[in-house]
Amino acid sequence: VAAVKGFVNAISLGTKRSSASVQQDMLNLLTCLFKWGELPEVAVTINEGLGTIALEAWLGVLPQLLARIHIRSPSVRSVLHPLLTRLGERHPQALMYQLSVLLKSPVPERRAAAESLMNALKGHSSALVEEALMVSSELIRVAILWLETWHEGLEDASRLYFGEGNVSGMLDLLVPLHEQLENGAETRREHDFVKSFGRDLAEAHAYVREYVRLATRGGASIPTRGGDAAAQVDPAGTQVRTSEEAETAMNKAWDIYYQVFRRINKQLPALTKLELNQCSPALSRAQNLELGVPGSYRVDGSYVKIEKFIPSVQVITSKQRPRKITLRGSDGKDYVFLLKGHEDLRQDERVMQLFGLVNALLAKDRRTNKHDLNIKRYAISPLSHNCGVVGWVPHCDTLHSLIRDYRQSKKVPLNMENREMLKTAPDYDFLTVMQKAEVFDEALRRTTGNGNDLYEILWLKSTNSEEWLERRTKFTRSLAVMSMVGYILGLGDRHPSNLMLDSISGRVLHIDFGDCFEVAMNREKYPEKVPFRLTRMLVKAMEVSGIEGSYRSTCERTMGVLRDSRDSLVAMLEAFVYDPLISWRLVGLSSDDENLEELPTPSHMNGVGGGGGGGAQTPATATNNVVSNIVRNYDGVASTSLLGTSQALLQQPIREGRDEDGEDITPAVSMHSGDGEGNNSNNSNNNNTTVGGGVVLGGDATTTTTTTTTT
């Protein structure tokens, strides 16, 4: 109770609502509420103190508030829900996009709580709520067309059926898609899909229903693991005949599914441009909305309204096919966003929140406030658990694309280092670790340009020496800051397509924050061994002093600020770990109903907390690991298919990039470690590219895998 009173007083006396100290106190107060809010005296004390805290102060921790919206404790709900209702009355724009995500949650408790709050908002902002729901649902429709939904659904279903024998899981995926199809098309794109594939899919659905009827006859259950119902045999042999009939029905369904998948696979590459009037007439007609542009809302209540949506939408030619969409604001400016489907952006949103705290700490501390140290951020607004919009960052290119273009101009192969390694040691995979290191060093020595690619790029892109010096300095400092912050956050997957360079300022910008809390270090396949990326190209771009100049001093100052402010960071990181929306990334599904996540762990997160370490990591353990990183002594710088119609082909899952003959049709891929640094590029889920000088996430997923690492 005394701690709660202290936090309330500190927050109410805070001079700047967005300052690091106020945000720390807010997070600590929320910790008290969620941990001990069931105690009557704590709930009473917090309710009494709410009147002294300005409502605007809660906007900084709004993601944490909404993450616990479904909490079951009556005393905590009595504090949380009235607070959110008050926030909705004063700042309805701040809640619109985040509530639209919760309304689509498969968890009934979370969805019901969000509906209750949204109904309260309708009382005073009915038009705004209707606009938010329309925009959110229509953007999702644009992000994931029926063509793509069925492509992904059939691919996943084939993996479950042929790879795991999980018929029940396969039906759980396909039946909702069939139901959506039977509900009817609403747009021209959807009508075209029904015209092309509706009859075939209806026939396949009939075979699936026949399978379910035959397989469940006599009280049998649908198999969930290890094969078909044919394994269930009774002495009379009746079950055998039933299972054979059921299996025949399912095989006929998959014959049709294969044909559909093959035709869809041929159509997808032609998907390069969309018109809103064909895929979302509601968005093309929407004008002069009350809803704000994503990311434009400010604490003082100011925001830019959406005037209209530009009718033409560009589809980026990468694996996930994100859309480049433009909104015209009420201020006359165009706001460009990347509309991403098939990807959960909620964790990226939280990471941006952490970067805001770090920027506040660096701006406050006297050791760093004069050195222009900050992390460049961009707007991220999730729309559902698998869709969202990301602010387009202009004048930026990935290191991969920069190095690729530079080497093309010099007529040097992009994967020069890899070629030299294979030329030196054709049996490279069978060498010992020390032999591999020797071969790697020799390949680097033989590489044309000796790894000076970034060094040359910074020089060639500068108009004069003064501009070059300023860019080099900002490059070095921004790289140092994110090296330390990424180390504390346990940020992995830092391949060259996840590092971007601002062509004007020279700052390094990081994208794609799916692997946090040392997830990449603990994965079973190709775990990352280095704390942060510091390869020879990055070092040589720092010029003559290398890491012993501005880089080292900036690392020391930044780490000093982070260690001195560890209470603030730990309060924020604990909110990450215990946030039920993202904790599944770290520890899988929790047995606690309060923390159940609506989604299964993605395949690229398998082995989290296990690795070789034995056993799953608990949230408390993950937090302790982060804390130990912060307080650990440091010495200057941390160390550095659907297959054929024949019965034989139907025994394997669908693989994207194969034609009907089973031949690999994936285009030839150059080695993805754009700087040739032997980078551990097992990044099949998170490769990226750039288009038109802006940030484009979720690029081509096909990469070669190398296992050597550098420091």
XYZ file of C-alpha atoms in Angstrom:
711
model
C 0.000 0.000 0.000
C 2.827 2.386 0.834
C 4.522 1.610 -2.488
C 1.294 2.283 -4.374
C 0.904 5.634 -2.628
C 4.502 6.510 -3.437
C 4.120 5.669 -7.107
C 0.857 7.622 -7.341
C 2.472 10.685 -5.760
C 5.521 10.451 -8.034
C 3.358 10.201 -11.143
C 1.070 13.049 -10.145
C 4.089 15.284 -9.430
C 5.880 14.342 -12.644
C 6.764 17.391 -14.732
C 6.669 15.720 -18.129
C 4.140 12.968 -18.808
C 6.336 11.198 -21.343
C 9.542 11.307 -19.324
C 11.398 8.115 -18.494
C 10.881 8.426 -14.732
C 7.112 8.892 -15.026
C 6.850 5.946 -17.409
C 8.853 3.798 -15.012
C 6.538 4.725 -12.136
C 3.498 3.979 -14.295
C 4.826 0.517 -15.114
C 5.636 -0.163 -11.468
C 2.130 0.942 -10.489
C 0.668 -1.463 -13.060
C 2.838 -4.236 -11.632
C 1.376 -3.554 -8.193
C -2.131 -3.538 -9.647
C -1.799 -6.824 -11.547
C 0.148 -8.661 -8.841
C -1.567 -7.489 -5.682
C -4.731 -5.815 -6.979
C -6.840 -8.626 -5.462
C -6.010 -7.264 -2.022
C -8.878 -4.906 -1.092
C -6.642 -2.251 0.459
C -4.445 -2.087 -2.670
C -7.453 -1.747 -5.003
C -8.936 0.965 -2.782
C -5.639 2.873 -2.649
C -5.218 2.769 -6.422
C -8.833 3.862 -7.015
C -8.324 6.794 -4.648
C -5.092 7.783 -6.395
C -6.503 7.660 -9.914
C -8.090 11.054 -9.403
C -4.681 12.692 -8.887
C -3.094 11.191 -12.021
C -3.685 12.976 -15.305
C -5.415 10.745 -17.846
C -2.773 11.551 -20.439
C -0.149 9.770 -18.323
C -1.890 6.439 -18.977
C -1.521 6.752 -22.763
C 2.132 5.731 -22.477
C 1.181 2.351 -21.011
C -2.005 1.785 -23.023
C -0.689 -1.441 -24.672
C -0.090 -2.928 -21.212
C -3.558 -1.914 -20.028
C -5.302 -3.437 -23.037
C -3.208 -6.617 -22.814
C -4.869 -7.386 -19.452
C -8.350 -6.289 -20.478
C -9.708 -9.826 -19.931
C -8.244 -10.310 -16.460
C -10.620 -12.258 -14.201
C -9.945 -10.665 -10.821
C -13.038 -8.569 -9.935
C -11.018 -6.059 -7.882
C -8.524 -5.490 -10.715
C -11.331 -5.219 -13.289
C -13.015 -2.635 -11.075
C -9.918 -0.454 -11.531
C -8.958 -1.311 -15.103
C -12.269 -1.124 -16.975
C -13.453 2.259 -15.570
C -9.992 3.664 -16.321
C -10.161 2.473 -19.943
C -13.689 3.856 -20.239
C -12.484 7.272 -19.064
C -9.590 7.123 -21.487
C -12.050 6.282 -24.268
C -14.161 9.326 -23.433
C -11.192 11.709 -23.493
C -8.960 10.040 -26.090
C -11.133 7.759 -28.265
C -8.691 7.948 -31.193
C -5.930 6.391 -29.092
C -7.989 3.234 -28.501
C -9.504 2.653 -31.937
C -6.833 0.621 -33.697
C -5.791 -1.335 -30.623
C -9.383 -2.267 -29.717
C -10.012 -3.418 -33.283
C -7.260 -6.014 -32.764
C -8.835 -7.315 -29.551
C -12.264 -7.540 -31.195
C -10.811 -10.166 -33.575
C -9.234 -12.237 -30.813
C -10.154 -15.951 -30.799
C -10.071 -15.843 -26.976
C -13.734 -15.340 -25.925
C -12.907 -13.488 -22.672
C -10.664 -10.962 -24.399
C -13.110 -10.448 -27.245
C -16.039 -9.974 -24.833
C -14.108 -7.406 -22.766
C -13.161 -5.482 -25.909
C -16.776 -5.524 -27.146
C -17.931 -4.152 -23.795
C -15.458 -1.278 -23.998
C -16.262 -0.596 -27.641
C -19.979 -0.446 -26.814
C -19.162 2.177 -24.181
C -17.287 4.192 -26.804
C -20.262 3.990 -29.190
C -22.259 6.038 -26.690
C -20.273 9.175 -27.486
C -18.222 8.316 -30.617
C -20.517 6.103 -32.665
C -19.369 7.363 -36.078
C -15.705 6.999 -35.127
C -16.192 3.416 -33.947
C -17.983 2.428 -37.146
C -15.236 3.994 -39.246
C -12.499 2.236 -37.256
C -14.160 -1.157 -37.617
C -14.709 -0.616 -41.334
C -11.149 0.569 -42.031
C -9.598 -2.219 -39.979
C -11.607 -5.018 -41.599
C -11.173 -3.614 -45.113
C -7.416 -3.169 -44.727
C -7.191 -6.819 -43.685
C -9.243 -7.719 -46.780
C -6.732 -5.846 -48.942
C -3.725 -7.308 -47.123
C -4.810 -10.936 -47.521
C -6.887 -11.717 -50.620
C -8.887 -14.941 -50.922
C -6.270 -16.147 -53.398
C -3.570 -15.806 -50.747
C -5.753 -17.117 -47.938
C -6.377 -20.375 -49.796
C -2.756 -20.628 -50.875
C -1.520 -20.387 -47.311
C -4.380 -22.502 -45.956
C -3.796 -25.386 -48.387
C -0.066 -25.322 -47.759
C -0.508 -25.487 -43.981
C -3.273 -28.086 -44.254
C -1.088 -30.354 -46.391
C 1.687 -30.135 -43.831
C -0.719 -31.162 -41.074
C -2.315 -33.997 -43.077
C 0.624 -35.494 -44.947
C 3.434 -34.487 -42.612
C 1.865 -35.018 -39.190
C -1.221 -37.127 -39.865
C -3.277 -34.507 -38.043
C -6.605 -34.730 -39.873
C -8.432 -32.806 -37.176
C -6.008 -29.889 -37.453
C -6.326 -29.949 -41.235
C -10.135 -29.720 -40.963
C -9.839 -26.875 -38.470
C -7.933 -24.940 -41.120
C -9.998 -25.755 -44.212
C -13.586 -25.830 -42.893
C -13.604 -22.085 -41.954
C -12.277 -21.264 -45.429
C -15.090 -23.245 -47.035
C -17.629 -21.533 -44.777
C -16.260 -18.125 -45.774
C -16.592 -19.134 -49.420
C -20.188 -20.289 -48.924
C -21.114 -16.983 -47.267
C -20.641 -15.301 -50.634
C -18.278 -12.820 -52.265
C -18.453 -9.077 -51.622
C -15.837 -7.601 -53.951
C -14.932 -8.050 -57.606
C -11.722 -9.879 -56.670
C -13.691 -12.305 -54.530
C -16.268 -12.853 -57.278
C -13.428 -13.649 -59.702
C -12.038 -16.183 -57.222
C -15.430 -17.880 -56.840
C -15.811 -17.969 -60.624
C -12.395 -19.604 -61.034
C -12.279 -21.986 -58.080
C -15.730 -22.100 -56.475
C -17.021 -25.234 -58.215
C -13.825 -27.238 -57.573
C -13.618 -26.221 -53.927
C -17.312 -27.019 -53.382
C -16.679 -30.504 -54.777
C -13.672 -30.941 -52.507
C -15.735 -29.759 -49.533
C -18.349 -32.415 -50.339
C -15.651 -35.100 -50.235
C -14.371 -33.701 -46.906
C -17.875 -33.852 -45.423
C -18.171 -37.427 -46.694
C -14.891 -38.262 -44.988
C -16.091 -36.814 -41.680
C -19.353 -38.761 -41.916
C -17.575 -42.054 -42.613
C -14.718 -41.535 -40.181
C -16.993 -40.645 -37.248
C -19.503 -43.452 -37.876
C -19.870 -45.605 -34.836
C -18.459 -42.993 -32.454
C -14.916 -42.959 -33.837
C -12.920 -39.755 -33.590
C -11.034 -37.793 -36.223
C -7.292 -38.595 -36.001
C -5.131 -35.851 -34.534
C -1.769 -37.539 -34.878
C 0.016 -40.290 -36.744
C -2.312 -41.120 -39.605
C -5.782 -42.166 -40.636
C -8.742 -43.778 -39.029
C -7.733 -46.990 -40.817
C -5.611 -47.796 -37.801
C -8.816 -48.367 -35.817
C -9.833 -51.945 -36.665
C -12.568 -54.060 -35.124
C -12.702 -57.865 -35.328
C -15.605 -57.875 -37.773
C -13.683 -55.749 -40.245
C -16.464 -53.159 -40.564
C -14.207 -50.384 -39.404
C -11.629 -51.346 -41.990
C -14.090 -50.895 -44.859
C -15.361 -47.637 -43.373
C -11.850 -46.292 -43.020
C -10.921 -47.288 -46.545
C -14.002 -45.461 -47.854
C -13.137 -42.431 -45.727
C -9.537 -42.438 -46.927
C -10.729 -42.677 -50.559
C -12.980 -39.650 -50.040
C -10.110 -37.660 -48.522
C -7.740 -38.599 -51.345
C -10.314 -37.389 -53.891
C -10.568 -34.113 -51.984
C -6.797 -33.677 -52.023
C -6.656 -34.432 -55.752
C -8.893 -31.391 -56.241
C -7.026 -29.318 -53.664
C -3.792 -30.004 -55.516
C -5.220 -28.789 -58.822
C -6.528 -25.639 -57.142
C -3.216 -24.998 -55.396
C -1.274 -25.419 -58.641
C -3.483 -22.872 -60.429
C -3.265 -20.405 -57.529
C 0.504 -20.793 -57.436
C 0.695 -19.753 -61.080
C -1.527 -16.698 -60.558
C 0.218 -15.234 -57.517
C 3.388 -13.964 -59.313
C 1.141 -11.788 -61.516
C -0.201 -10.054 -58.399
C 1.774 -6.808 -58.614
C -0.899 -4.108 -58.402
C -4.339 -3.766 -56.834
C -7.135 -1.272 -57.316
C -9.198 -0.509 -54.222
C -12.462 -0.438 -56.174
C -11.860 -4.135 -57.035
C -10.635 -5.457 -53.700
C -12.240 -3.008 -51.246
C -14.975 -0.719 -52.595
C -15.661 0.543 -49.061
C -12.137 1.993 -48.752
C -12.231 3.501 -52.241
C -15.479 5.313 -51.335
C -14.319 6.439 -47.873
C -13.686 10.184 -47.640
C -13.270 12.788 -44.889
C -13.184 10.294 -42.037
C -13.051 11.168 -38.351
C -10.535 8.369 -37.877
C -6.932 9.457 -37.589
C -3.959 8.364 -39.669
C -2.203 5.476 -37.854
C 0.533 6.783 -35.591
C -0.497 10.444 -35.830
C -2.282 10.751 -32.470
C -0.504 12.852 -29.855
C -0.912 13.157 -26.095
C -2.394 16.646 -26.427
C -5.261 15.202 -28.511
C -4.039 16.462 -31.876
C -4.052 14.103 -34.863
C -4.331 14.033 -38.645
C -7.641 12.745 -40.008
C -7.883 10.407 -42.993
C -9.213 12.346 -45.977
C -9.147 9.438 -48.439
C -7.258 6.349 -49.581
C -5.231 6.572 -52.797
C -6.962 4.051 -55.139
C -3.843 2.302 -56.480
C -2.014 -0.165 -54.215
C 1.388 -1.580 -55.074
C 2.154 -5.221 -54.198
C 5.769 -5.800 -53.222
C 7.166 -8.869 -55.010
C 8.361 -10.845 -52.013
C 7.205 -14.024 -50.270
C 4.566 -12.394 -48.055
C 3.521 -9.875 -50.766
C 3.046 -6.805 -48.535
C 1.171 -3.804 -49.952
C 2.366 -0.240 -50.263
C -0.705 1.818 -49.479
C -1.067 5.600 -49.348
C -3.451 7.662 -47.206
C -4.206 11.328 -47.864
C -4.368 13.241 -44.589
C -6.520 16.206 -43.615
C -3.338 18.300 -43.702
C -2.978 17.614 -47.442
C 0.038 15.349 -47.035
C 0.300 11.755 -48.248
C 1.159 9.146 -45.631
C 2.695 5.933 -46.972
C 2.378 2.649 -45.094
C 3.374 -0.927 -45.635
C 0.304 -3.138 -45.205
C 1.561 -6.523 -44.042
C -0.428 -9.741 -43.918
C 0.603 -13.130 -42.541
C 2.668 -11.487 -39.798
C 2.105 -10.559 -36.141
C 3.272 -7.005 -35.472
C 2.289 -6.756 -31.814
C 5.772 -7.486 -30.526
C 7.300 -4.936 -32.911
C 4.881 -2.386 -31.462
C 6.141 -3.123 -27.949
C 9.758 -2.850 -29.056
C 9.045 0.626 -30.411
C 7.659 1.463 -26.978
C 10.939 0.326 -25.415
C 12.948 2.396 -27.884
C 10.925 5.431 -26.831
C 11.977 4.826 -23.222
C 15.634 4.426 -24.216
C 15.511 7.661 -26.225
C 14.098 9.465 -23.181
C 16.887 8.067 -20.988
C 19.602 9.075 -23.464
C 18.139 12.567 -23.826
C 18.005 13.043 -20.052
C 21.486 11.854 -19.112
C 24.287 14.421 -19.259
C 26.747 11.866 -20.683
C 24.698 11.349 -23.850
C 22.359 14.319 -24.336
C 24.946 16.311 -26.322
C 25.932 13.510 -28.681
C 22.668 13.191 -30.655
C 22.176 9.585 -29.557
C 18.737 8.160 -30.275
C 17.049 5.243 -31.998
C 15.014 6.036 -35.088
C 11.437 4.811 -34.662
C 8.459 4.419 -37.019
C 4.723 3.906 -36.610
C 3.467 0.337 -36.144
C -0.280 -0.342 -35.845
C -1.422 -3.986 -35.629
C -4.853 -4.646 -37.143
C -5.205 -8.298 -36.071
C -3.026 -11.152 -34.886
C -1.690 -11.648 -38.430
C -1.973 -8.239 -40.076
C -0.900 -4.656 -39.506
C 0.496 -1.460 -40.986
C 4.060 -0.197 -40.686
C 5.088 3.373 -41.350
C 7.116 3.715 -44.554
C 10.559 5.118 -43.765
C 11.783 7.221 -46.713
C 15.357 7.469 -47.976
C 16.319 4.079 -46.521
C 17.822 0.989 -48.117
C 18.873 -2.298 -46.571
C 22.559 -3.078 -46.315
C 21.875 -6.116 -48.504
C 20.481 -4.029 -51.364
C 23.228 -1.401 -51.045
C 26.011 -3.989 -51.150
C 24.268 -5.879 -53.959
C 24.042 -2.754 -56.118
C 27.609 -1.756 -55.321
C 29.012 -5.159 -56.244
C 26.958 -5.252 -59.428
C 28.495 -1.916 -60.438
C 31.958 -3.374 -59.795
C 31.050 -6.672 -61.515
C 31.766 -8.590 -58.318
C 29.491 -11.556 -57.437
C 27.325 -10.889 -54.404
C 28.316 -14.215 -52.856
C 32.013 -13.782 -53.585
C 33.065 -14.923 -50.117
C 31.020 -18.101 -50.332
C 32.505 -18.932 -53.723
C 36.035 -18.475 -52.409
C 35.294 -20.709 -49.425
C 33.990 -23.523 -51.652
C 36.916 -23.058 -54.031
C 39.387 -23.368 -51.168
C 37.606 -26.261 -49.452
C 34.967 -28.123 -51.517
C 34.434 -30.415 -48.526
C 33.812 -27.442 -46.213
C 30.856 -29.021 -44.385
C 33.051 -31.898 -43.202
C 35.854 -29.759 -41.729
C 36.460 -29.106 -38.050
C 35.549 -25.762 -36.544
C 39.139 -24.503 -36.562
C 39.598 -25.589 -40.196
C 36.370 -23.813 -41.135
C 37.635 -20.646 -39.454
C 40.905 -20.816 -41.415
C 39.042 -21.300 -44.691
C 36.727 -18.433 -43.831
C 39.597 -16.056 -43.043
C 41.342 -17.016 -46.264
C 38.137 -16.389 -48.268
C 37.807 -12.926 -46.715
C 41.423 -12.160 -47.607
C 40.879 -13.181 -51.252
C 37.619 -11.237 -51.709
C 37.781 -8.408 -54.215
C 37.591 -5.083 -52.386
C 38.684 -6.600 -49.092
C 35.342 -5.855 -47.424
C 35.366 -2.106 -48.058
C 31.903 -2.099 -49.649
C 30.105 -0.019 -46.991
C 33.164 2.191 -46.625
C 32.973 3.022 -50.332
C 29.180 3.381 -50.318
C 29.246 6.048 -47.580
C 31.920 7.976 -49.472
C 30.249 7.732 -52.896
C 26.868 8.845 -51.561
C 28.312 12.018 -49.980
C 28.580 15.223 -52.028
C 31.523 16.625 -50.058
C 33.920 15.657 -47.286
C 32.010 17.515 -44.571
C 28.823 15.644 -45.397
C 30.794 12.377 -45.476
C 32.276 13.002 -42.035
C 28.859 13.775 -40.544
C 27.318 10.627 -42.065
C 30.199 8.477 -40.876
C 29.866 9.826 -37.345
C 26.109 9.254 -37.218
C 26.559 5.790 -38.729
C 29.045 4.835 -36.032
C 27.057 6.263 -33.133
C 23.698 4.819 -34.219
C 25.321 1.411 -34.740
C 26.850 1.578 -31.254
C 23.586 2.543 -29.556
C 21.606 -0.266 -31.188
C 24.398 -2.745 -30.483
C 24.027 -2.107 -26.759
C 20.233 -1.854 -26.732
C 19.941 -4.958 -28.925
C 22.239 -6.811 -26.546
C 20.067 -5.908 -23.562
C 16.892 -6.827 -25.458
C 18.409 -10.106 -26.675
C 17.677 -9.055 -30.261
C 18.638 -11.585 -32.937
C 18.123 -12.175 -36.647
C 20.230 -9.138 -37.573
C 21.001 -10.193 -41.139
C 21.800 -7.506 -43.756
C 18.169 -7.239 -44.857
C 17.113 -6.290 -41.320
C 19.619 -3.430 -41.123
C 18.862 -0.281 -43.092
C 20.900 2.807 -43.835
C 19.386 6.275 -44.046
C 20.821 7.717 -47.252
C 20.552 11.288 -45.938
C 21.707 11.114 -42.325
C 23.758 7.920 -42.449
C 22.009 6.455 -39.405
C 21.472 2.718 -39.085
C 17.819 1.674 -38.772
C 16.750 -1.746 -37.499
C 13.580 -3.515 -38.652
C 11.834 -6.812 -37.827
C 11.928 -7.481 -34.098
C 10.464 -10.973 -34.013
C 13.444 -12.557 -32.258
C 13.863 -10.936 -28.851
C 15.001 -12.152 -25.448
C 17.774 -14.333 -26.912
C 15.287 -16.490 -28.821
C 17.756 -16.726 -31.739
C 20.527 -17.822 -29.381
C 18.429 -20.632 -27.910
C 16.844 -22.069 -31.044
C 17.699 -25.660 -31.922
C 18.843 -25.120 -35.512
C 21.670 -22.697 -36.217
C 21.629 -20.765 -32.935
C 23.274 -17.362 -33.057
C 26.501 -17.135 -31.099
C 27.266 -13.418 -31.141
C 25.609 -10.783 -28.902
C 25.235 -8.281 -31.737
C 26.306 -7.814 -35.347
C 29.772 -6.305 -35.756
C 31.314 -7.657 -38.965
C 34.313 -6.426 -40.908
C 32.255 -4.308 -43.309
C 30.632 -2.469 -40.422
C 33.999 -1.942 -38.730
C 35.742 -0.735 -41.891
C 32.916 1.748 -42.546
C 33.958 3.432 -39.263
C 37.192 4.397 -40.999
C 40.641 4.681 -39.429
C 39.783 4.313 -35.733
C 37.571 1.255 -36.172
C 35.913 0.237 -32.923
C 38.479 2.054 -30.802
C 37.103 5.518 -31.443
C 33.605 6.898 -31.453
C 32.129 3.397 -31.473
C 33.717 2.318 -28.194
C 33.030 5.598 -26.387
C 29.392 5.601 -27.531
C 28.970 1.981 -26.438
C 30.404 2.805 -23.004
C 28.211 5.873 -22.539
C 25.087 4.042 -23.714
C 25.725 0.982 -21.568
C 26.433 3.257 -18.594
C 23.072 4.990 -19.026
C 21.276 1.653 -19.450
C 22.897 0.194 -16.336
C 22.196 3.286 -14.248
C 18.577 3.218 -15.457
C 18.138 -0.542 -15.084
C 15.059 -0.129 -12.864
C 13.244 1.675 -15.671
C 14.337 -0.887 -18.247
C 13.497 -3.885 -16.097
C 10.047 -2.447 -15.387
C 9.469 -2.157 -19.144
C 10.980 -5.568 -19.951
C 8.911 -7.261 -17.246
C 5.829 -5.801 -18.887
C 7.071 -7.479 -22.107
C 7.628 -10.861 -20.517
C 4.365 -11.008 -18.603
C 2.322 -9.517 -21.448
C -0.019 -12.374 -22.442
C -0.035 -11.167 -26.049
C 3.649 -11.927 -26.610
C 4.832 -14.178 -23.795
C 4.107 -17.239 -26.002
C 7.084 -16.226 -28.115
C 9.310 -16.863 -25.135
C 7.814 -19.776 -23.247
C 5.061 -21.274 -25.439
C 1.565 -21.608 -24.082
C 1.127 -21.059 -20.374
C -1.110 -23.215 -18.246
C -2.417 -20.065 -16.615
C -5.733 -19.108 -18.220
C -4.917 -15.475 -17.681
C -1.941 -15.763 -19.990
C -3.326 -18.056 -22.695
C -2.357 -16.830 -26.116
C -4.774 -17.328 -28.960
C -2.165 -18.590 -31.402
C 0.114 -21.623 -31.472
C 3.818 -21.004 -31.451
C 5.032 -20.359 -34.999
C 7.296 -22.925 -36.549
C 10.254 -20.568 -36.617
C 10.018 -20.187 -32.835
C 10.198 -23.904 -32.092
C 12.668 -24.822 -29.436
C 12.432 -21.531 -27.595
C 13.703 -21.911 -24.102
C 14.838 -25.431 -24.901
C 17.656 -25.188 -27.401
C 20.303 -27.256 -25.774
C 19.694 -25.766 -22.376
C 17.126 -28.275 -21.205
C 13.577 -27.370 -20.296
C 11.336 -24.469 -21.124
C 12.063 -21.009 -19.898
C 9.611 -19.424 -17.496
C 8.691 -15.738 -17.681
C 10.548 -15.117 -14.437
C 13.641 -16.843 -15.824
C 13.491 -14.786 -18.998
C 13.248 -11.615 -16.927
C 16.160 -12.657 -14.750
C 18.272 -13.303 -17.843
C 17.508 -9.806 -19.110
C 18.303 -8.288 -15.722
C 21.606 -10.143 -15.581
C 22.512 -8.707 -18.997
C 21.906 -5.201 -17.701
C 23.803 -5.470 -14.432
C 26.585 -7.746 -15.709
C 30.018 -6.193 -15.462
C 31.302 -5.061 -18.828
C 34.737 -4.218 -20.159
C 34.111 -1.262 -22.416
C 32.183 -3.059 -25.148
C 30.309 -6.330 -24.846
C 32.063 -9.197 -26.599
C 31.643 -9.330 -29.563
C 2.750 -29.259 -52.167
C 0.240 -30.102 -52.813
C 1.919 -32.788 -54.885
C 0.724 -34.818 -57.877
C -2.596 -36.483 -58.408
C -1.123 -39.942 -58.097
C -1.261 -41.781 -54.794
C 2.523 -41.644 -54.439
C 2.723 -37.871 -54.760
C -0.037 -37.396 -52.209
C 2.200 -38.721 -49.456
C 4.204 -35.512 -49.059
C 3.168 -32.009 -47.976
C 2.937 -29.051 -50.303
C 6.092 -27.056 -50.759
C 5.915 -23.602 -52.245
C 8.152 -23.192 -55.262
C 7.306 -26.541 -56.910
C 5.390 -27.067 -60.115
C 3.078 -29.943 -60.959
C 6.005 -32.142 -61.947
C 7.686 -31.663 -58.627
C 10.494 -29.618 -60.178
C 11.934 -26.766 -58.186
C 10.783 -23.505 -59.721
C 12.215 -21.216 -57.056
C 14.464 -18.646 -58.754
C 18.177 -18.885 -58.183
C 19.075 -17.096 -54.996
C 22.329 -15.388 -54.257
C 23.859 -15.781 -50.856
C 21.795 -13.590 -48.540
C 24.651 -12.508 -46.319
C 24.984 -9.357 -48.338
C 28.232 -8.287 -46.730
C 29.709 -11.739 -47.202
C 30.530 -12.030 -43.556
C 29.647 -15.696 -43.136
C 26.487 -14.466 -41.470
C 24.230 -17.070 -39.906
C 21.387 -16.523 -42.330
C 18.806 -19.069 -41.249
C 16.247 -16.348 -41.706
C 13.564 -17.971 -43.795
C 10.779 -16.048 -42.050
C 12.233 -12.610 -41.822
C 14.151 -11.619 -44.949
C 13.389 -8.208 -46.305
C 14.001 -5.967 -49.266
C 13.510 -2.356 -50.273
C 11.505 -0.664 -52.979
C 11.668 2.963 -53.921
C 13.980 3.920 -51.107
C 11.593 2.952 -48.327
C 11.346 0.261 -45.724
C 9.796 -2.983 -46.888
C 9.576 -5.805 -44.410
C 8.971 -9.535 -45.029
C 10.899 -10.036 -48.250
C 11.922 -13.138 -50.152
C 12.267 -16.025 -47.791
C 14.597 -18.204 -49.801
C 18.164 -17.983 -48.562
C 21.201 -20.117 -48.402
C 22.335 -21.120 -44.969
C 25.862 -20.705 -43.739
C 26.938 -21.510 -40.241
C 30.162 -19.645 -39.696
C 30.056 -16.594 -37.468
C 32.262 -13.583 -37.002
C 32.803 -11.058 -34.279
